[in-house]
PDB file of C-alpha atoms in Angstrom:
ATOM      1  CA  UNK A 253      20.772 -28.292 -42.738  1.00  0.00           C
ATOM      2  CA  UNK A 254      21.642 -31.600 -41.140  1.00  0.00           C
ATOM      3  CA  UNK A 255      17.968 -32.342 -40.434  1.00  0.00           C
ATOM      4  CA  UNK A 256      17.203 -31.665 -44.103  1.00  0.00           C
ATOM      5  CA  UNK A 257      19.700 -34.322 -45.125  1.00  0.00           C
ATOM      6  CA  UNK A 258      22.720 -32.119 -45.809  1.00  0.00           C
ATOM      7  CA  UNK A 259      25.592 -31.923 -43.375  1.00  0.00           C
ATOM      8  CA  UNK A 260      27.712 -28.774 -43.556  1.00  0.00           C
ATOM      9  CA  UNK A 261      31.426 -28.787 -42.831  1.00  0.00           C
ATOM     10  CA  UNK A 262      32.841 -25.298 -42.381  1.00  0.00           C
ATOM     11  CA  UNK A 263      36.254 -26.261 -43.764  1.00  0.00           C
ATOM     12  CA  UNK A 264      34.738 -27.800 -46.918  1.00  0.00           C
ATOM     13  CA  UNK A 265      31.583 -25.778 -47.565  1.00  0.00           C
ATOM     14  CA  UNK A 266      32.898 -22.236 -47.001  1.00  0.00           C
ATOM     15  CA  UNK A 267      35.587 -20.431 -48.976  1.00  0.00           C
ATOM     16  CA  UNK A 268      36.928 -16.868 -48.854  1.00  0.00           C
ATOM     17  CA  UNK A 269      38.129 -15.511 -52.182  1.00  0.00           C
ATOM     18  CA  UNK A 270      38.764 -12.251 -53.997  1.00  0.00           C
ATOM     19  CA  UNK A 271      35.857 -11.534 -56.348  1.00  0.00           C
ATOM     20  CA  UNK A 272      35.240  -9.277 -59.307  1.00  0.00           C
ATOM     21  CA  UNK A 273      32.963  -6.263 -59.165  1.00  0.00           C
ATOM     22  CA  UNK A 274      30.791  -5.592 -56.149  1.00  0.00           C
ATOM     23  CA  UNK A 275      29.652  -9.191 -55.539  1.00  0.00           C
ATOM     24  CA  UNK A 276      29.705 -10.088 -51.843  1.00  0.00           C
ATOM     25  CA  UNK A 277      29.257 -13.837 -52.073  1.00  0.00           C
ATOM     26  CA  UNK A 278      27.749 -16.748 -53.879  1.00  0.00           C
ATOM     27  CA  UNK A 279      26.591 -20.333 -53.638  1.00  0.00           C
ATOM     28  CA  UNK A 280      28.203 -22.927 -55.897  1.00  0.00           C
ATOM     29  CA  UNK A 281      25.623 -25.674 -56.342  1.00  0.00           C
ATOM     30  CA  UNK A 282      28.116 -28.056 -57.980  1.00  0.00           C
ATOM     31  CA  UNK A 283      30.244 -28.203 -54.836  1.00  0.00           C
ATOM     32  CA  UNK A 284      27.592 -27.038 -52.327  1.00  0.00           C
ATOM     33  CA  UNK A 285      30.090 -24.383 -51.329  1.00  0.00           C
ATOM     34  CA  UNK A 286      29.457 -20.863 -50.082  1.00  0.00           C
ATOM     35  CA  UNK A 287      31.967 -18.327 -51.354  1.00  0.00           C
ATOM     36  CA  UNK A 288      32.541 -15.141 -49.358  1.00  0.00           C
ATOM     37  CA  UNK A 289      34.177 -12.283 -51.265  1.00  0.00           C
ATOM     38  CA  UNK A 290      36.803 -11.111 -48.803  1.00  0.00           C
ATOM     39  CA  UNK A 291      37.687  -8.036 -50.856  1.00  0.00           C
ATOM     40  CA  UNK A 292      34.082  -6.785 -50.864  1.00  0.00           C
ATOM     41  CA  UNK A 293      32.985  -7.473 -47.284  1.00  0.00           C
ATOM     42  CA  UNK A 294      34.248  -4.859 -44.831  1.00  0.00           C
ATOM     43  CA  UNK A 295      31.951  -5.164 -41.813  1.00  0.00           C
ATOM     44  CA  UNK A 296      30.865  -8.051 -39.608  1.00  0.00           C
ATOM     45  CA  UNK A 297      27.176  -7.189 -40.069  1.00  0.00           C
ATOM     46  CA  UNK A 298      27.595  -7.346 -43.853  1.00  0.00           C
ATOM     47  CA  UNK A 299      29.314 -10.728 -43.599  1.00  0.00           C
ATOM     48  CA  UNK A 300      26.504 -12.011 -41.356  1.00  0.00           C
ATOM     49  CA  UNK A 301      23.925 -11.024 -43.989  1.00  0.00           C
ATOM     50  CA  UNK A 302      25.945 -12.576 -46.821  1.00  0.00           C
ATOM     51  CA  UNK A 303      26.458 -15.850 -44.933  1.00  0.00           C
ATOM     52  CA  UNK A 304      22.754 -16.007 -44.055  1.00  0.00           C
ATOM     53  CA  UNK A 305      21.756 -15.196 -47.649  1.00  0.00           C
ATOM     54  CA  UNK A 306      23.992 -17.917 -49.069  1.00  0.00           C
ATOM     55  CA  UNK A 307      22.959 -20.443 -46.391  1.00  0.00           C
ATOM     56  CA  UNK A 308      19.347 -19.945 -47.502  1.00  0.00           C
ATOM     57  CA  UNK A 309      20.461 -20.937 -51.012  1.00  0.00           C
ATOM     58  CA  UNK A 310      22.289 -23.959 -49.577  1.00  0.00           C
ATOM     59  CA  UNK A 311      19.186 -24.920 -47.585  1.00  0.00           C
ATOM     60  CA  UNK A 312      16.984 -24.591 -50.674  1.00  0.00           C
ATOM     61  CA  UNK A 313      19.470 -26.644 -52.689  1.00  0.00           C
ATOM     62  CA  UNK A 314      19.330 -29.399 -50.082  1.00  0.00           C
ATOM     63  CA  UNK A 315      15.618 -29.266 -49.292  1.00  0.00           C
ATOM     64  CA  UNK A 316      14.024 -28.445 -52.644  1.00  0.00           C
ATOM     65  CA  UNK A 317      16.624 -29.766 -55.109  1.00  0.00           C
ATOM     66  CA  UNK A 318      16.618 -26.446 -56.951  1.00  0.00           C
ATOM     67  CA  UNK A 319      17.326 -26.560 -60.689  1.00  0.00           C
ATOM     68  CA  UNK A 320      19.526 -23.446 -60.666  1.00  0.00           C
ATOM     69  CA  UNK A 321      20.385 -23.387 -64.369  1.00  0.00           C
ATOM     70  CA  UNK A 322      17.287 -24.586 -66.212  1.00  0.00           C
ATOM     71  CA  UNK A 323      14.387 -23.273 -64.142  1.00  0.00           C
ATOM     72  CA  UNK A 324      14.444 -19.524 -63.548  1.00  0.00           C
ATOM     73  CA  UNK A 325      11.433 -19.838 -61.207  1.00  0.00           C
ATOM     74  CA  UNK A 326      13.487 -22.026 -58.872  1.00  0.00           C
ATOM     75  CA  UNK A 327      16.236 -19.419 -58.833  1.00  0.00           C
ATOM     76  CA  UNK A 328      13.679 -16.641 -58.326  1.00  0.00           C
ATOM     77  CA  UNK A 329      12.138 -18.409 -55.343  1.00  0.00           C
ATOM     78  CA  UNK A 330      15.473 -18.943 -53.637  1.00  0.00           C
ATOM     79  CA  UNK A 331      16.489 -15.324 -54.268  1.00  0.00           C
ATOM     80  CA  UNK A 332      13.168 -14.089 -52.829  1.00  0.00           C
ATOM     81  CA  UNK A 333      13.648 -16.240 -49.736  1.00  0.00           C
ATOM     82  CA  UNK A 334      17.284 -15.173 -49.307  1.00  0.00           C
ATOM     83  CA  UNK A 335      16.477 -11.457 -49.635  1.00  0.00           C
ATOM     84  CA  UNK A 336      13.526 -11.809 -47.265  1.00  0.00           C
ATOM     85  CA  UNK A 337      15.214 -13.856 -44.544  1.00  0.00           C
ATOM     86  CA  UNK A 338      18.822 -12.621 -44.548  1.00  0.00           C
ATOM     87  CA  UNK A 339      18.324  -9.018 -43.483  1.00  0.00           C
ATOM     88  CA  UNK A 340      19.137  -7.679 -46.962  1.00  0.00           C
ATOM     89  CA  UNK A 341      15.974  -5.573 -46.770  1.00  0.00           C
ATOM     90  CA  UNK A 342      16.114  -4.435 -43.165  1.00  0.00           C
ATOM     91  CA  UNK A 343      15.057  -0.869 -42.520  1.00  0.00           C
ATOM     92  CA  UNK A 344      18.599   0.104 -41.493  1.00  0.00           C
ATOM     93  CA  UNK A 345      20.054  -1.280 -44.738  1.00  0.00           C
ATOM     94  CA  UNK A 346      17.430   0.435 -46.820  1.00  0.00           C
ATOM     95  CA  UNK A 347      18.029   3.772 -45.117  1.00  0.00           C
ATOM     96  CA  UNK A 348      21.767   3.486 -45.825  1.00  0.00           C
ATOM     97  CA  UNK A 349      20.858   2.869 -49.489  1.00  0.00           C
ATOM     98  CA  UNK A 350      18.582   5.953 -49.366  1.00  0.00           C
ATOM     99  CA  UNK A 351      15.622   3.732 -50.223  1.00  0.00           C
ATOM    100  CA  UNK A 352      12.776   3.699 -47.803  1.00  0.00           C
ATOM    101  CA  UNK A 353       9.027   3.883 -47.857  1.00  0.00           C
ATOM    102  CA  UNK A 354       6.123   3.067 -45.657  1.00  0.00           C
ATOM    103  CA  UNK A 355       3.643   0.850 -47.459  1.00  0.00           C
ATOM    104  CA  UNK A 356       4.798  -2.618 -48.552  1.00  0.00           C
ATOM    105  CA  UNK A 357       8.412  -1.453 -48.601  1.00  0.00           C
ATOM    106  CA  UNK A 358       9.882  -4.737 -47.386  1.00  0.00           C
ATOM    107  CA  UNK A 359       8.089  -6.652 -50.155  1.00  0.00           C
ATOM    108  CA  UNK A 360       9.241  -4.125 -52.774  1.00  0.00           C
ATOM    109  CA  UNK A 361      12.835  -4.409 -51.584  1.00  0.00           C
ATOM    110  CA  UNK A 362      12.732  -8.228 -51.623  1.00  0.00           C
ATOM    111  CA  UNK A 363      11.277  -8.230 -55.140  1.00  0.00           C
ATOM    112  CA  UNK A 364      13.856  -5.740 -56.447  1.00  0.00           C
ATOM    113  CA  UNK A 365      16.813  -7.530 -54.863  1.00  0.00           C
ATOM    114  CA  UNK A 366      15.633 -10.914 -56.178  1.00  0.00           C
ATOM    115  CA  UNK A 367      15.422  -9.487 -59.701  1.00  0.00           C
ATOM    116  CA  UNK A 368      18.889  -7.919 -59.375  1.00  0.00           C
ATOM    117  CA  UNK A 369      20.350 -11.216 -58.150  1.00  0.00           C
ATOM    118  CA  UNK A 370      18.835 -13.176 -61.042  1.00  0.00           C
ATOM    119  CA  UNK A 371      20.198 -10.673 -63.552  1.00  0.00           C
ATOM    120  CA  UNK A 372      23.640 -10.920 -61.917  1.00  0.00           C
ATOM    121  CA  UNK A 373      23.899 -14.704 -62.266  1.00  0.00           C
ATOM    122  CA  UNK A 374      21.826 -15.558 -65.356  1.00  0.00           C
ATOM    123  CA  UNK A 375      21.787 -14.193 -68.868  1.00  0.00           C
ATOM    124  CA  UNK A 376      18.060 -13.437 -69.026  1.00  0.00           C
ATOM    125  CA  UNK A 377      16.161 -10.285 -69.846  1.00  0.00           C
ATOM    126  CA  UNK A 378      14.875  -8.032 -67.099  1.00  0.00           C
ATOM    127  CA  UNK A 379      11.332  -8.894 -68.211  1.00  0.00           C
ATOM    128  CA  UNK A 380      12.023 -12.638 -67.821  1.00  0.00           C
ATOM    129  CA  UNK A 381      13.467 -12.099 -64.340  1.00  0.00           C
ATOM    130  CA  UNK A 382      10.529  -9.885 -63.308  1.00  0.00           C
ATOM    131  CA  UNK A 383       7.993 -12.409 -64.638  1.00  0.00           C
ATOM    132  CA  UNK A 384       9.655 -15.302 -62.779  1.00  0.00           C
ATOM    133  CA  UNK A 385       9.784 -13.328 -59.522  1.00  0.00           C
ATOM    134  CA  UNK A 386       6.173 -12.164 -59.833  1.00  0.00           C
ATOM    135  CA  UNK A 387       4.893 -15.692 -60.565  1.00  0.00           C
ATOM    136  CA  UNK A 388       6.411 -17.235 -57.429  1.00  0.00           C
ATOM    137  CA  UNK A 389       6.575 -14.209 -55.132  1.00  0.00           C
ATOM    138  CA  UNK A 390       3.669 -14.856 -52.740  1.00  0.00           C
ATOM    139  CA  UNK A 391       4.460 -18.482 -51.958  1.00  0.00           C
ATOM    140  CA  UNK A 392       8.220 -17.940 -51.695  1.00  0.00           C
ATOM    141  CA  UNK A 393       7.946 -14.703 -49.702  1.00  0.00           C
ATOM    142  CA  UNK A 394       5.763 -16.526 -47.159  1.00  0.00           C
ATOM    143  CA  UNK A 395       8.091 -19.544 -46.896  1.00  0.00           C
ATOM    144  CA  UNK A 396      10.162 -18.784 -43.790  1.00  0.00           C
ATOM    145  CA  UNK A 397      11.869 -22.149 -43.382  1.00  0.00           C
ATOM    146  CA  UNK A 398      14.097 -22.937 -41.582  1.00  0.00           C
ATOM    147  CA  UNK A 399      13.408 -19.905 -39.351  1.00  0.00           C
ATOM    148  CA  UNK A 400       9.623 -20.001 -39.053  1.00  0.00           C
ATOM    149  CA  UNK A 401       9.568 -16.186 -39.118  1.00  0.00           C
ATOM    150  CA  UNK A 402      11.441 -13.307 -40.716  1.00  0.00           C
ATOM    151  CA  UNK A 403      14.253 -12.424 -38.296  1.00  0.00           C
ATOM    152  CA  UNK A 404      14.143  -8.610 -38.460  1.00  0.00           C
ATOM    153  CA  UNK A 405      16.482  -8.149 -35.487  1.00  0.00           C
ATOM    154  CA  UNK A 406      18.832 -10.072 -33.215  1.00  0.00           C
ATOM    155  CA  UNK A 407      16.004 -10.719 -30.775  1.00  0.00           C
ATOM    156  CA  UNK A 408      13.813 -12.016 -33.630  1.00  0.00           C
ATOM    157  CA  UNK A 409      16.677 -14.269 -34.666  1.00  0.00           C
ATOM    158  CA  UNK A 410      16.924 -15.632 -31.118  1.00  0.00           C
ATOM    159  CA  UNK A 411      13.164 -16.308 -31.040  1.00  0.00           C
ATOM    160  CA  UNK A 412      13.352 -17.959 -34.451  1.00  0.00           C
ATOM    161  CA  UNK A 413      16.173 -20.194 -33.249  1.00  0.00           C
ATOM    162  CA  UNK A 414      14.201 -21.094 -30.118  1.00  0.00           C
ATOM    163  CA  UNK A 415      11.165 -21.915 -32.268  1.00  0.00           C
ATOM    164  CA  UNK A 416      13.392 -24.043 -34.506  1.00  0.00           C
ATOM    165  CA  UNK A 417      14.733 -25.979 -31.527  1.00  0.00           C
ATOM    166  CA  UNK A 418      11.212 -26.591 -30.187  1.00  0.00           C
ATOM    167  CA  UNK A 419       9.381 -27.219 -33.473  1.00  0.00           C
ATOM    168  CA  UNK A 420       8.972 -30.971 -32.954  1.00  0.00           C
ATOM    169  CA  UNK A 421       8.311 -30.818 -29.226  1.00  0.00           C
ATOM    170  CA  UNK A 422       4.509 -30.722 -29.571  1.00  0.00           C
ATOM    171  CA  UNK A 423       4.371 -33.765 -31.849  1.00  0.00           C
ATOM    172  CA  UNK A 424       6.806 -35.727 -29.674  1.00  0.00           C
ATOM    173  CA  UNK A 425       4.352 -35.507 -26.766  1.00  0.00           C
ATOM    174  CA  UNK A 426       1.387 -36.960 -28.661  1.00  0.00           C
TER     175      UNK A 426
END
């Protein structure tokens, strides 16, 4: 985040609150604050996914200057990236939801979760949300920044972090 021009302070940019319904967290673009719903998060692994998901939104807000309220395609792209990169659609999570398949399942899960997230935060029709997601899906699904890869496991996450640390090393030696 810092290298993208946005410094994060854990005491200012993170808040734990009680939330309505089954929402686990959110990103407040006005304050650049991540809200964790303490009454709806009961396991460390769930909190890790929520924090990662919301940090992707914070990264997109910083890097791409997302127009969260006027451009549904911007929101769709960030939701696609967050679902793809946070572990929301890991095989283990999908099995616990009794949703699993073989062919293109990860992509289907990311698409469905992005649509659900848009419908949860914006008053748009399901058709509008689906159209926005479908129009930006390929480019946003393949945008893995800041990780460089989809971290499917802890070891993938470690490799992604190593890649992140070394990403400018090649160019520094030229």
